[in-house]
Each structure stands twice: as C-alpha cells, then as structure tokens.
PDB file of C-alpha atoms in Angstrom:
ATOM      1  CA  UNK A  17      -4.151  -2.346  57.991  1.00 47.00           C
ATOM      2  CA  UNK A  18      -2.074  -0.995  55.160  1.00 49.00           C
ATOM      3  CA  UNK A  19      -3.121   2.008  53.096  1.00 49.00           C
ATOM      4  CA  UNK A  20      -1.457   2.173  49.694  1.00 49.00           C
ATOM      5  CA  UNK A  21      -1.621   4.929  47.082  1.00 47.00           C
ATOM      6  CA  UNK A  22      -3.743   4.193  44.036  1.00 45.00           C
ATOM      7  CA  UNK A  23      -1.191   5.482  41.551  1.00 40.00           C
ATOM      8  CA  UNK A  24      -0.143   4.158  38.190  1.00 36.00           C
ATOM      9  CA  UNK A  25       2.961   2.029  38.310  1.00 33.00           C
ATOM     10  CA  UNK A  26       2.621   1.279  42.005  1.00 34.00           C
ATOM     11  CA  UNK A  27       1.856  -2.220  43.167  1.00 33.00           C
ATOM     12  CA  UNK A  28      -0.490  -1.971  46.176  1.00 37.00           C
ATOM     13  CA  UNK A  29       0.775  -3.749  49.254  1.00 37.00           C
ATOM     14  CA  UNK A  30      -1.228  -6.367  51.088  1.00 34.00           C
ATOM     15  CA  UNK A  31      -3.948  -4.386  52.808  1.00 39.00           C
ATOM     16  CA  UNK A  32      -6.165  -6.123  55.333  1.00 43.00           C
ATOM     17  CA  UNK A  33      -7.830  -5.152  58.607  1.00 48.00           C
ATOM     18  CA  UNK A  34      -5.616  -7.679  60.396  1.00 50.00           C
ATOM     19  CA  UNK A  35      -4.306  -5.024  62.729  1.00 51.00           C
ATOM     20  CA  UNK A  36      -7.820  -4.044  63.753  1.00 51.00           C
ATOM     21  CA  UNK A  37      -8.751  -7.691  64.261  1.00 49.00           C
ATOM     22  CA  UNK A  38      -5.781  -8.332  66.524  1.00 53.00           C
ATOM     23  CA  UNK A  39      -6.363  -5.104  68.424  1.00 49.00           C
ATOM     24  CA  UNK A  40      -9.997  -5.941  69.006  1.00 50.00           C
ATOM     25  CA  UNK A  41      -9.292  -9.433  70.312  1.00 54.00           C
ATOM     26  CA  UNK A  42      -6.099  -8.936  72.339  1.00 58.00           C
ATOM     27  CA  UNK A  43      -6.381  -5.511  73.985  1.00 57.00           C
ATOM     28  CA  UNK A  44      -8.740  -3.867  76.424  1.00 64.00           C
ATOM     29  CA  UNK A  45     -10.893  -1.051  74.957  1.00 67.00           C
ATOM     30  CA  UNK A  46      -8.696   1.827  76.251  1.00 70.00           C
ATOM     31  CA  UNK A  47      -5.497   0.185  75.037  1.00 72.00           C
ATOM     32  CA  UNK A  48      -7.138  -0.797  71.763  1.00 66.00           C
ATOM     33  CA  UNK A  49      -8.195   2.822  71.158  1.00 69.00           C
ATOM     34  CA  UNK A  50      -4.672   4.100  71.915  1.00 72.00           C
ATOM     35  CA  UNK A  51      -3.147   1.497  69.606  1.00 74.00           C
ATOM     36  CA  UNK A  52      -5.565   2.413  66.819  1.00 71.00           C
ATOM     37  CA  UNK A  53      -4.754   6.113  67.177  1.00 78.00           C
ATOM     38  CA  UNK A  54      -1.053   5.373  66.916  1.00 79.00           C
ATOM     39  CA  UNK A  55      -1.670   3.137  63.908  1.00 80.00           C
ATOM     40  CA  UNK A  56      -3.702   5.823  62.140  1.00 79.00           C
ATOM     41  CA  UNK A  57      -0.913   8.384  62.554  1.00 82.00           C
ATOM     42  CA  UNK A  58       1.733   5.877  61.454  1.00 83.00           C
ATOM     43  CA  UNK A  59      -0.236   4.922  58.345  1.00 82.00           C
ATOM     44  CA  UNK A  60      -0.854   8.595  57.518  1.00 81.00           C
ATOM     45  CA  UNK A  61       2.837   9.448  57.790  1.00 83.00           C
ATOM     46  CA  UNK A  62       3.760   6.509  55.570  1.00 83.00           C
ATOM     47  CA  UNK A  63       1.123   7.504  53.021  1.00 78.00           C
ATOM     48  CA  UNK A  64       2.481  11.039  52.782  1.00 78.00           C
ATOM     49  CA  UNK A  65       5.948   9.684  52.093  1.00 78.00           C
ATOM     50  CA  UNK A  66       4.686   7.686  49.113  1.00 76.00           C
ATOM     51  CA  UNK A  67       5.512   8.705  45.499  1.00 85.00           C
ATOM     52  CA  UNK A  68       1.881   9.747  45.115  1.00 81.00           C
ATOM     53  CA  UNK A  69       2.707  13.118  46.702  1.00 86.00           C
ATOM     54  CA  UNK A  70       6.239  13.670  45.363  1.00 90.00           C
ATOM     55  CA  UNK A  71       5.365  16.149  42.606  1.00 92.00           C
ATOM     56  CA  UNK A  72       3.148  18.274  44.830  1.00 93.00           C
ATOM     57  CA  UNK A  73       5.657  18.296  47.679  1.00 93.00           C
ATOM     58  CA  UNK A  74       8.319  19.483  45.251  1.00 95.00           C
ATOM     59  CA  UNK A  75       6.152  22.410  44.171  1.00 95.00           C
ATOM     60  CA  UNK A  76       5.391  23.272  47.776  1.00 96.00           C
ATOM     61  CA  UNK A  77       9.103  23.234  48.590  1.00 96.00           C
ATOM     62  CA  UNK A  78       9.726  25.645  45.724  1.00 96.00           C
ATOM     63  CA  UNK A  79       7.052  27.979  47.086  1.00 96.00           C
ATOM     64  CA  UNK A  80       8.672  27.873  50.522  1.00 96.00           C
ATOM     65  CA  UNK A  81      12.064  28.583  48.990  1.00 96.00           C
ATOM     66  CA  UNK A  82      10.603  31.566  47.154  1.00 96.00           C
ATOM     67  CA  UNK A  83       9.201  32.842  50.434  1.00 95.00           C
ATOM     68  CA  UNK A  84      12.640  32.675  52.008  1.00 95.00           C
ATOM     69  CA  UNK A  85      14.166  34.508  49.048  1.00 95.00           C
ATOM     70  CA  UNK A  86      11.685  37.350  49.417  1.00 94.00           C
ATOM     71  CA  UNK A  87      12.386  37.496  53.134  1.00 93.00           C
ATOM     72  CA  UNK A  88      16.108  37.930  52.485  1.00 93.00           C
ATOM     73  CA  UNK A  89      15.410  40.427  49.704  1.00 91.00           C
ATOM     74  CA  UNK A  90      13.371  42.615  52.055  1.00 89.00           C
ATOM     75  CA  UNK A  91      16.382  43.028  54.333  1.00 89.00           C
ATOM     76  CA  UNK A  92      18.226  44.684  51.452  1.00 91.00           C
ATOM     77  CA  UNK A  93      15.226  46.717  50.306  1.00 89.00           C
ATOM     78  CA  UNK A  94      14.714  48.124  53.794  1.00 89.00           C
ATOM     79  CA  UNK A  95      18.129  49.816  53.638  1.00 90.00           C
ATOM     80  CA  UNK A  96      18.269  50.531  49.921  1.00 91.00           C
ATOM     81  CA  UNK A  97      15.014  52.540  49.742  1.00 92.00           C
ATOM     82  CA  UNK A  98      14.868  53.871  53.290  1.00 89.00           C
ATOM     83  CA  UNK A  99      14.572  57.449  51.996  1.00 90.00           C
ATOM     84  CA  UNK A 100      12.989  56.738  48.620  1.00 94.00           C
ATOM     85  CA  UNK A 101       9.198  56.265  48.944  1.00 94.00           C
ATOM     86  CA  UNK A 102       8.661  55.759  45.223  1.00 94.00           C
ATOM     87  CA  UNK A 103      11.346  53.101  44.939  1.00 94.00           C
ATOM     88  CA  UNK A 104      10.111  51.429  48.131  1.00 95.00           C
ATOM     89  CA  UNK A 105       6.513  51.335  46.871  1.00 95.00           C
ATOM     90  CA  UNK A 106       7.509  49.829  43.522  1.00 95.00           C
ATOM     91  CA  UNK A 107       9.660  47.202  45.195  1.00 95.00           C
ATOM     92  CA  UNK A 108       6.933  46.301  47.681  1.00 96.00           C
ATOM     93  CA  UNK A 109       4.363  45.986  44.884  1.00 97.00           C
ATOM     94  CA  UNK A 110       6.609  43.435  43.196  1.00 96.00           C
ATOM     95  CA  UNK A 111       7.163  41.614  46.479  1.00 96.00           C
ATOM     96  CA  UNK A 112       3.400  41.317  47.023  1.00 97.00           C
ATOM     97  CA  UNK A 113       2.988  39.935  43.501  1.00 97.00           C
ATOM     98  CA  UNK A 114       5.753  37.392  44.052  1.00 97.00           C
ATOM     99  CA  UNK A 115       4.170  36.309  47.328  1.00 97.00           C
ATOM    100  CA  UNK A 116       0.811  35.963  45.571  1.00 97.00           C
ATOM    101  CA  UNK A 117       2.397  33.641  43.000  1.00 97.00           C
ATOM    102  CA  UNK A 118       3.963  31.561  45.777  1.00 97.00           C
ATOM    103  CA  UNK A 119       0.622  31.292  47.585  1.00 97.00           C
ATOM    104  CA  UNK A 120      -1.146  30.236  44.385  1.00 97.00           C
ATOM    105  CA  UNK A 121       1.470  27.573  43.674  1.00 97.00           C
ATOM    106  CA  UNK A 122       1.278  26.209  47.216  1.00 97.00           C
ATOM    107  CA  UNK A 123      -2.506  26.279  47.185  1.00 96.00           C
ATOM    108  CA  UNK A 124      -2.739  24.345  43.916  1.00 96.00           C
ATOM    109  CA  UNK A 125      -0.237  21.732  45.101  1.00 95.00           C
ATOM    110  CA  UNK A 126      -2.045  21.352  48.420  1.00 94.00           C
ATOM    111  CA  UNK A 127      -5.406  20.988  46.683  1.00 93.00           C
ATOM    112  CA  UNK A 128      -4.014  18.256  44.461  1.00 93.00           C
ATOM    113  CA  UNK A 129      -2.654  16.480  47.540  1.00 92.00           C
ATOM    114  CA  UNK A 130      -6.073  16.646  49.184  1.00 90.00           C
ATOM    115  CA  UNK A 131      -7.626  15.042  46.100  1.00 90.00           C
ATOM    116  CA  UNK A 132      -4.881  12.403  45.954  1.00 87.00           C
ATOM    117  CA  UNK A 133      -5.443  11.556  49.612  1.00 85.00           C
ATOM    118  CA  UNK A 134      -9.060  10.746  48.859  1.00 75.00           C
ATOM    119  CA  UNK A 135      -7.928   8.478  46.011  1.00 67.00           C
ATOM    120  CA  UNK A 136      -5.665   6.265  48.082  1.00 64.00           C
ATOM    121  CA  UNK A 137      -6.526   2.586  47.707  1.00 54.00           C
ATOM    122  CA  UNK A 138      -8.757   1.335  50.546  1.00 54.00           C
ATOM    123  CA  UNK A 139      -7.916  -1.777  52.495  1.00 49.00           C
ATOM    124  CA  UNK A 140      -8.845  -5.026  50.767  1.00 41.00           C
ATOM    125  CA  UNK A 141     -11.011  -7.394  52.729  1.00 40.00           C
ATOM    126  CA  UNK A 142      -9.318 -10.729  53.451  1.00 40.00           C
ATOM    127  CA  UNK A 143     -10.498 -13.857  51.664  1.00 41.00           C
ATOM    128  CA  UNK A 144     -12.878 -16.026  53.689  1.00 42.00           C
ATOM    129  CA  UNK A 145     -11.122 -18.595  55.837  1.00 43.00           C
ATOM    130  CA  UNK A 146     -12.321 -22.136  55.091  1.00 49.00           C
ATOM    131  CA  UNK A 147     -12.585 -24.686  57.852  1.00 46.00           C
ATOM    132  CA  UNK A 148      -9.995 -27.489  57.507  1.00 49.00           C
ATOM    133  CA  UNK A 149     -11.289 -30.771  56.015  1.00 52.00           C
ATOM    134  CA  UNK A 150     -10.857 -34.110  57.670  1.00 51.00           C
ATOM    135  CA  UNK A 151      -8.748 -36.640  55.771  1.00 53.00           C
ATOM    136  CA  UNK A 152     -10.872 -38.357  53.149  1.00 55.00           C
ATOM    137  CA  UNK A 153     -13.699 -35.872  53.462  1.00 52.00           C
ATOM    138  CA  UNK A 154     -15.291 -34.627  50.252  1.00 54.00           C
ATOM    139  CA  UNK A 155     -14.984 -31.072  49.040  1.00 52.00           C
ATOM    140  CA  UNK A 156     -17.977 -29.081  50.396  1.00 49.00           C
ATOM    141  CA  UNK A 157     -18.374 -27.333  47.044  1.00 50.00           C
ATOM    142  CA  UNK A 158     -18.510 -30.646  45.194  1.00 54.00           C
ATOM    143  CA  UNK A 159     -20.979 -32.048  47.691  1.00 51.00           C
ATOM    144  CA  UNK A 160     -23.171 -28.982  47.219  1.00 49.00           C
ATOM    145  CA  UNK A 161     -23.157 -29.498  43.435  1.00 51.00           C
ATOM    146  CA  UNK A 162     -24.179 -33.154  43.822  1.00 52.00           C
ATOM    147  CA  UNK A 163     -27.009 -32.195  46.152  1.00 50.00           C
ATOM    148  CA  UNK A 164     -28.217 -29.569  43.690  1.00 52.00           C
ATOM    149  CA  UNK A 165     -28.247 -32.090  40.833  1.00 52.00           C
ATOM    150  CA  UNK A 166     -30.171 -34.636  42.883  1.00 49.00           C
ATOM    151  CA  UNK A 167     -32.772 -32.161  44.096  1.00 51.00           C
ATOM    152  CA  UNK A 168     -36.291 -32.739  42.704  1.00 48.00           C
ATOM    153  CA  UNK A 169     -38.310 -29.875  41.155  1.00 50.00           C
ATOM    154  CA  UNK A 170     -40.496 -29.636  44.266  1.00 51.00           C
ATOM    155  CA  UNK A 171     -37.412 -29.382  46.455  1.00 49.00           C
ATOM    156  CA  UNK A 172     -36.315 -25.967  45.201  1.00 51.00           C
ATOM    157  CA  UNK A 173     -37.218 -24.314  48.485  1.00 51.00           C
ATOM    158  CA  UNK A 174     -34.416 -24.531  51.050  1.00 50.00           C
ATOM    159  CA  UNK A 175     -34.997 -26.802  54.065  1.00 52.00           C
ATOM    160  CA  UNK A 176     -36.384 -25.195  57.178  1.00 54.00           C
ATOM    161  CA  UNK A 177     -33.612 -23.546  59.173  1.00 51.00           C
ATOM    162  CA  UNK A 178     -31.271 -23.338  56.173  1.00 47.00           C
ATOM    163  CA  UNK A 179     -31.438 -19.541  56.135  1.00 47.00           C
ATOM    164  CA  UNK A 180     -30.340 -19.423  59.750  1.00 50.00           C
ATOM    165  CA  UNK A 181     -27.461 -21.759  58.967  1.00 49.00           C
ATOM    166  CA  UNK A 182     -26.316 -19.498  56.129  1.00 46.00           C
ATOM    167  CA  UNK A 183     -26.393 -16.423  58.351  1.00 45.00           C
ATOM    168  CA  UNK A 184     -24.233 -18.051  61.017  1.00 46.00           C
ATOM    169  CA  UNK A 185     -21.926 -19.936  58.673  1.00 47.00           C
ATOM    170  CA  UNK A 186     -19.764 -16.837  58.129  1.00 46.00           C
ATOM    171  CA  UNK A 187     -16.284 -17.660  56.953  1.00 48.00           C
ATOM    172  CA  UNK A 188     -16.674 -21.400  57.254  1.00 52.00           C
ATOM    173  CA  UNK A 189     -15.336 -21.595  60.785  1.00 48.00           C
ATOM    174  CA  UNK A 190     -18.752 -21.495  62.447  1.00 51.00           C
ATOM    175  CA  UNK A 191     -18.379 -17.826  63.404  1.00 49.00           C
ATOM    176  CA  UNK A 192     -20.038 -14.760  61.923  1.00 47.00           C
ATOM    177  CA  UNK A 193     -18.011 -12.949  59.221  1.00 46.00           C
ATOM    178  CA  UNK A 194     -15.488 -10.444  60.586  1.00 37.00           C
ATOM    179  CA  UNK A 195     -16.551  -6.855  60.168  1.00 42.00           C
ATOM    180  CA  UNK A 196     -14.045  -4.034  60.437  1.00 40.00           C
ATOM    181  CA  UNK A 197     -14.699  -2.414  63.843  1.00 39.00           C
ATOM    182  CA  UNK A 198     -15.603   1.238  64.187  1.00 41.00           C
ATOM    183  CA  UNK A 199     -14.351   1.831  67.741  1.00 38.00           C
ATOM    184  CA  UNK A 200     -16.547   4.668  68.844  1.00 39.00           C
ATOM    185  CA  UNK A 201     -15.004   7.871  67.496  1.00 42.00           C
ATOM    186  CA  UNK A 202     -13.782   5.991  64.416  1.00 44.00           C
ATOM    187  CA  UNK A 203     -17.330   5.437  63.217  1.00 40.00           C
ATOM    188  CA  UNK A 204     -16.337   6.097  59.593  1.00 48.00           C
ATOM    189  CA  UNK A 205     -13.837   3.223  59.690  1.00 73.00           C
ATOM    190  CA  UNK A 206     -10.103   2.897  59.917  1.00 77.00           C
ATOM    191  CA  UNK A 207      -9.498   3.664  56.259  1.00 80.00           C
ATOM    192  CA  UNK A 208     -11.453   6.910  56.385  1.00 82.00           C
ATOM    193  CA  UNK A 209      -9.655   7.796  59.624  1.00 85.00           C
ATOM    194  CA  UNK A 210      -6.275   7.446  57.922  1.00 85.00           C
ATOM    195  CA  UNK A 211      -7.419   9.507  54.923  1.00 88.00           C
ATOM    196  CA  UNK A 212      -8.755  12.158  57.289  1.00 87.00           C
ATOM    197  CA  UNK A 213      -5.448  12.252  59.157  1.00 88.00           C
ATOM    198  CA  UNK A 214      -3.506  12.639  55.907  1.00 90.00           C
ATOM    199  CA  UNK A 215      -5.730  15.561  54.933  1.00 91.00           C
ATOM    200  CA  UNK A 216      -5.319  17.122  58.365  1.00 91.00           C
ATOM    201  CA  UNK A 217      -1.533  16.943  58.025  1.00 90.00           C
ATOM    202  CA  UNK A 218      -1.683  18.516  54.567  1.00 93.00           C
ATOM    203  CA  UNK A 219      -3.958  21.227  55.918  1.00 94.00           C
ATOM    204  CA  UNK A 220      -1.681  21.927  58.869  1.00 94.00           C
ATOM    205  CA  UNK A 221       1.236  22.378  56.484  1.00 94.00           C
ATOM    206  CA  UNK A 222      -0.806  24.800  54.408  1.00 96.00           C
ATOM    207  CA  UNK A 223      -1.856  26.866  57.424  1.00 96.00           C
ATOM    208  CA  UNK A 224       1.734  26.989  58.630  1.00 96.00           C
ATOM    209  CA  UNK A 225       2.805  28.298  55.215  1.00 97.00           C
ATOM    210  CA  UNK A 226       0.104  30.961  55.350  1.00 96.00           C
ATOM    211  CA  UNK A 227       1.252  31.937  58.827  1.00 96.00           C
ATOM    212  CA  UNK A 228       4.766  32.527  57.508  1.00 96.00           C
ATOM    213  CA  UNK A 229       3.448  34.548  54.564  1.00 97.00           C
ATOM    214  CA  UNK A 230       1.302  36.710  56.837  1.00 96.00           C
ATOM    215  CA  UNK A 231       4.271  37.384  59.092  1.00 95.00           C
ATOM    216  CA  UNK A 232       6.276  38.629  56.128  1.00 96.00           C
ATOM    217  CA  UNK A 233       3.320  40.622  54.802  1.00 96.00           C
ATOM    218  CA  UNK A 234       3.051  42.442  58.134  1.00 95.00           C
ATOM    219  CA  UNK A 235       6.678  43.531  57.811  1.00 93.00           C
ATOM    220  CA  UNK A 236       6.130  44.682  54.237  1.00 95.00           C
ATOM    221  CA  UNK A 237       2.983  46.566  55.217  1.00 95.00           C
ATOM    222  CA  UNK A 238       4.963  48.474  57.827  1.00 94.00           C
ATOM    223  CA  UNK A 239       7.483  49.464  55.165  1.00 95.00           C
ATOM    224  CA  UNK A 240       4.657  50.581  52.901  1.00 95.00           C
ATOM    225  CA  UNK A 241       3.186  52.734  55.635  1.00 95.00           C
ATOM    226  CA  UNK A 242       6.590  54.310  56.217  1.00 93.00           C
ATOM    227  CA  UNK A 243       6.916  55.079  52.511  1.00 94.00           C
ATOM    228  CA  UNK A 244       3.424  56.584  52.466  1.00 93.00           C
ATOM    229  CA  UNK A 245       4.296  58.779  55.418  1.00 92.00           C
ATOM    230  CA  UNK A 246       7.481  59.999  53.743  1.00 91.00           C
ATOM    231  CA  UNK A 247       5.577  60.778  50.546  1.00 91.00           C
ATOM    232  CA  UNK A 248       2.983  62.779  52.489  1.00 89.00           C
ATOM    233  CA  UNK A 249       5.504  65.214  53.920  1.00 89.00           C
ATOM    234  CA  UNK A 250       7.174  65.793  50.577  1.00 84.00           C
ATOM    235  CA  UNK A 251       6.028  67.632  47.499  1.00 80.00           C
ATOM    236  CA  UNK A 252       3.161  65.729  45.817  1.00 74.00           C
ATOM    237  CA  UNK A 253       4.599  63.353  43.238  1.00 87.00           C
ATOM    238  CA  UNK A 254       2.318  61.624  40.722  1.00 92.00           C
ATOM    239  CA  UNK A 255       4.768  58.781  40.142  1.00 93.00           C
ATOM    240  CA  UNK A 256       5.045  58.093  43.855  1.00 94.00           C
ATOM    241  CA  UNK A 257       1.256  58.175  44.234  1.00 94.00           C
ATOM    242  CA  UNK A 258       0.921  55.694  41.379  1.00 96.00           C
ATOM    243  CA  UNK A 259       3.547  53.411  42.897  1.00 96.00           C
ATOM    244  CA  UNK A 260       1.783  53.482  46.280  1.00 96.00           C
ATOM    245  CA  UNK A 261      -1.560  52.711  44.621  1.00 96.00           C
ATOM    246  CA  UNK A 262      -0.059  49.764  42.740  1.00 97.00           C
ATOM    247  CA  UNK A 263       1.407  48.417  45.979  1.00 97.00           C
ATOM    248  CA  UNK A 264      -1.989  48.724  47.691  1.00 97.00           C
ATOM    249  CA  UNK A 265      -3.704  46.823  44.876  1.00 97.00           C
ATOM    250  CA  UNK A 266      -1.067  44.088  44.913  1.00 97.00           C
ATOM    251  CA  UNK A 267      -1.476  43.744  48.692  1.00 97.00           C
ATOM    252  CA  UNK A 268      -5.268  43.443  48.376  1.00 97.00           C
ATOM    253  CA  UNK A 269      -4.917  40.719  45.756  1.00 97.00           C
ATOM    254  CA  UNK A 270      -2.455  38.837  47.974  1.00 97.00           C
ATOM    255  CA  UNK A 271      -4.766  39.065  50.993  1.00 97.00           C
ATOM    256  CA  UNK A 272      -7.666  37.814  48.882  1.00 97.00           C
ATOM    257  CA  UNK A 273      -5.697  34.764  47.729  1.00 97.00           C
ATOM    258  CA  UNK A 274      -4.536  33.994  51.264  1.00 97.00           C
ATOM    259  CA  UNK A 275      -8.123  34.156  52.515  1.00 96.00           C
ATOM    260  CA  UNK A 276      -9.328  31.814  49.776  1.00 96.00           C
ATOM    261  CA  UNK A 277      -6.523  29.351  50.512  1.00 96.00           C
ATOM    262  CA  UNK A 278      -7.384  29.391  54.211  1.00 95.00           C
ATOM    263  CA  UNK A 279     -11.046  28.678  53.445  1.00 94.00           C
ATOM    264  CA  UNK A 280     -10.154  25.880  51.040  1.00 94.00           C
ATOM    265  CA  UNK A 281      -7.951  24.163  53.617  1.00 95.00           C
ATOM    266  CA  UNK A 282     -10.618  24.319  56.315  1.00 93.00           C
ATOM    267  CA  UNK A 283     -13.214  23.013  53.868  1.00 92.00           C
ATOM    268  CA  UNK A 284     -11.072  20.077  52.691  1.00 91.00           C
ATOM    269  CA  UNK A 285      -9.793  19.212  56.177  1.00 90.00           C
ATOM    270  CA  UNK A 286     -12.495  20.189  58.723  1.00 88.00           C
ATOM    271  CA  UNK A 287     -10.490  18.885  61.689  1.00 84.00           C
ATOM    272  CA  UNK A 288      -7.862  21.566  61.032  1.00 83.00           C
ATOM    273  CA  UNK A 289     -10.454  24.194  61.976  1.00 68.00           C
ATOM    274  CA  UNK A 290     -10.831  22.507  65.343  1.00 59.00           C
ATOM    275  CA  UNK A 291      -7.098  22.275  65.857  1.00 50.00           C
ATOM    276  CA  UNK A 292      -7.358  18.555  66.558  1.00 46.00           C
ATOM    277  CA  UNK A 293      -6.261  15.369  64.864  1.00 43.00           C
ATOM    278  CA  UNK A 294      -8.733  12.668  63.885  1.00 40.00           C
ATOM    279  CA  UNK A 295      -6.381  10.357  65.764  1.00 39.00           C
ATOM    280  CA  UNK A 296      -6.192  12.540  68.873  1.00 38.00           C
TER     281      UNK A 296
END
C-alpha cells in the first residue's frame, strides 16, 4: 500500500493494497499483524516527510526556536532584575505574551497538519485481473455483445444460475474479488490506520511542545512569585502592583491557550490520550 498526499502539483504514486494481499497470503496471522504494524508506521513516516506538511513544519520549527530564545532570555533576566520586582514583573509579562504567541502559532500549524492528514489520497483499488485467453478464442466482451443482440424479447431474464455465476466470477480468474483485509484491530482499514498514525505522531509532537512550554512557565512562575514577595516587603508601589497584575493576566491567558491546544490535540488524535499508537 502506498499513501500519497492529495496536494496540487503532486503526482500520486501507484497505490494499491498489494502489500496487504501478499501479507495475507504468505504470512501466518501473528507475523502478518506485525508486518502490517511496521508497514503502517513506515507509511506514516513517509507521509509526514511529504511536501504536504512542509509549510506547517516550518512554522512549528519557528515556534520551537522562539521557545528556545525565551529560555535563553530568562537566564539573563534572572540576574538582571534579581532585586527589581517591577522590572521583573514587566519582563515576565512580556515573556508570557511571547510564549502565548508561540503556542498559538504551533497550534494553528498542528491543526492544519491534522486536516491535511485526513486529506491524503486513499489507496486506489487495482484494476480487475482478466483471465488469459486461449489462442484463437474470441474476446469475452465481444461474445457478450453478440449474445445480447441475438437474444429474443422473451429472453430478457437471465438464465437460471446466472446470478450465482456473476457473484463468483470476481476478477475473471474464477475467484471472488479481493477485498482489503481488516485484520482484527485494523477494522477501519489500512488507509485509515495510516492516517490515524500520522495524526498520532502530529499530536505527540504537539504534546511534547506543550510539555516544554509548561516547564519554562514553571520557572517563570517561580520568578514571578519571588518578585511578588520582594514587592510585599517594600513600600507599596502602584507601578509594581500594576506590573504584577499584568504578568498575572498574561500568565492566565497563556495557560488558557495551552489548555485549549491540549484539548484540540486529544480530540483530533484520540490515541494520543491513551498514550498508544494505532500501530502498537
């Protein structure tokens, strides 16, 4: 099976359930399941490397770079405003706002990737395989046309047993048509399994990004608490109080956006919530 992105300017590769067919006929059920799991992961990795996700991955990389910049900036801020609660609060408020912008950018890019994953081109069913003709034999299609022309008005009904013949004719080889197997846990089909795995990978990336942001936010919150403590033991300063309030509001807005991003990821990729892969 080959999953190809349905994007403008991209020529879809040959996509058939040939892999599933070979797996079903050549391997025992346990080995077939293991091979299918490996194939799903391989196809998902290849899909994520396609140009379909380039723009979104670039935006996500920029958000990660911004996160690293803020992390390095905090190291300087920690020393620069160690004894200046007002300056620390103002700086932290800006840091929370910058982190919020990075989270929003990453969230939008990840959401677009989730939508793109659902728009990947599904596998194309292979053309029916015709049984080989004996030398000198007439074309079955032509013979069918001649029979139709010669049929009398009262012969419109198919001969007895014809329906059974049609059901068993299949692809012309005498066997029933091949149907893409579901293989137990893959009841939604191989294509859906690959799409689900791509979404899980995107979701895992998003949760990892949020984990990094939360780690940095915890450090910044500690600095904010220190600044608040310093302000409390000093003479009441309206400017410092305002700066602390602004930092608190910026932190609340950041936490709200992080919570919404977390919920969106778990909604778009349910298997992320379980901590398992659809191919596991």
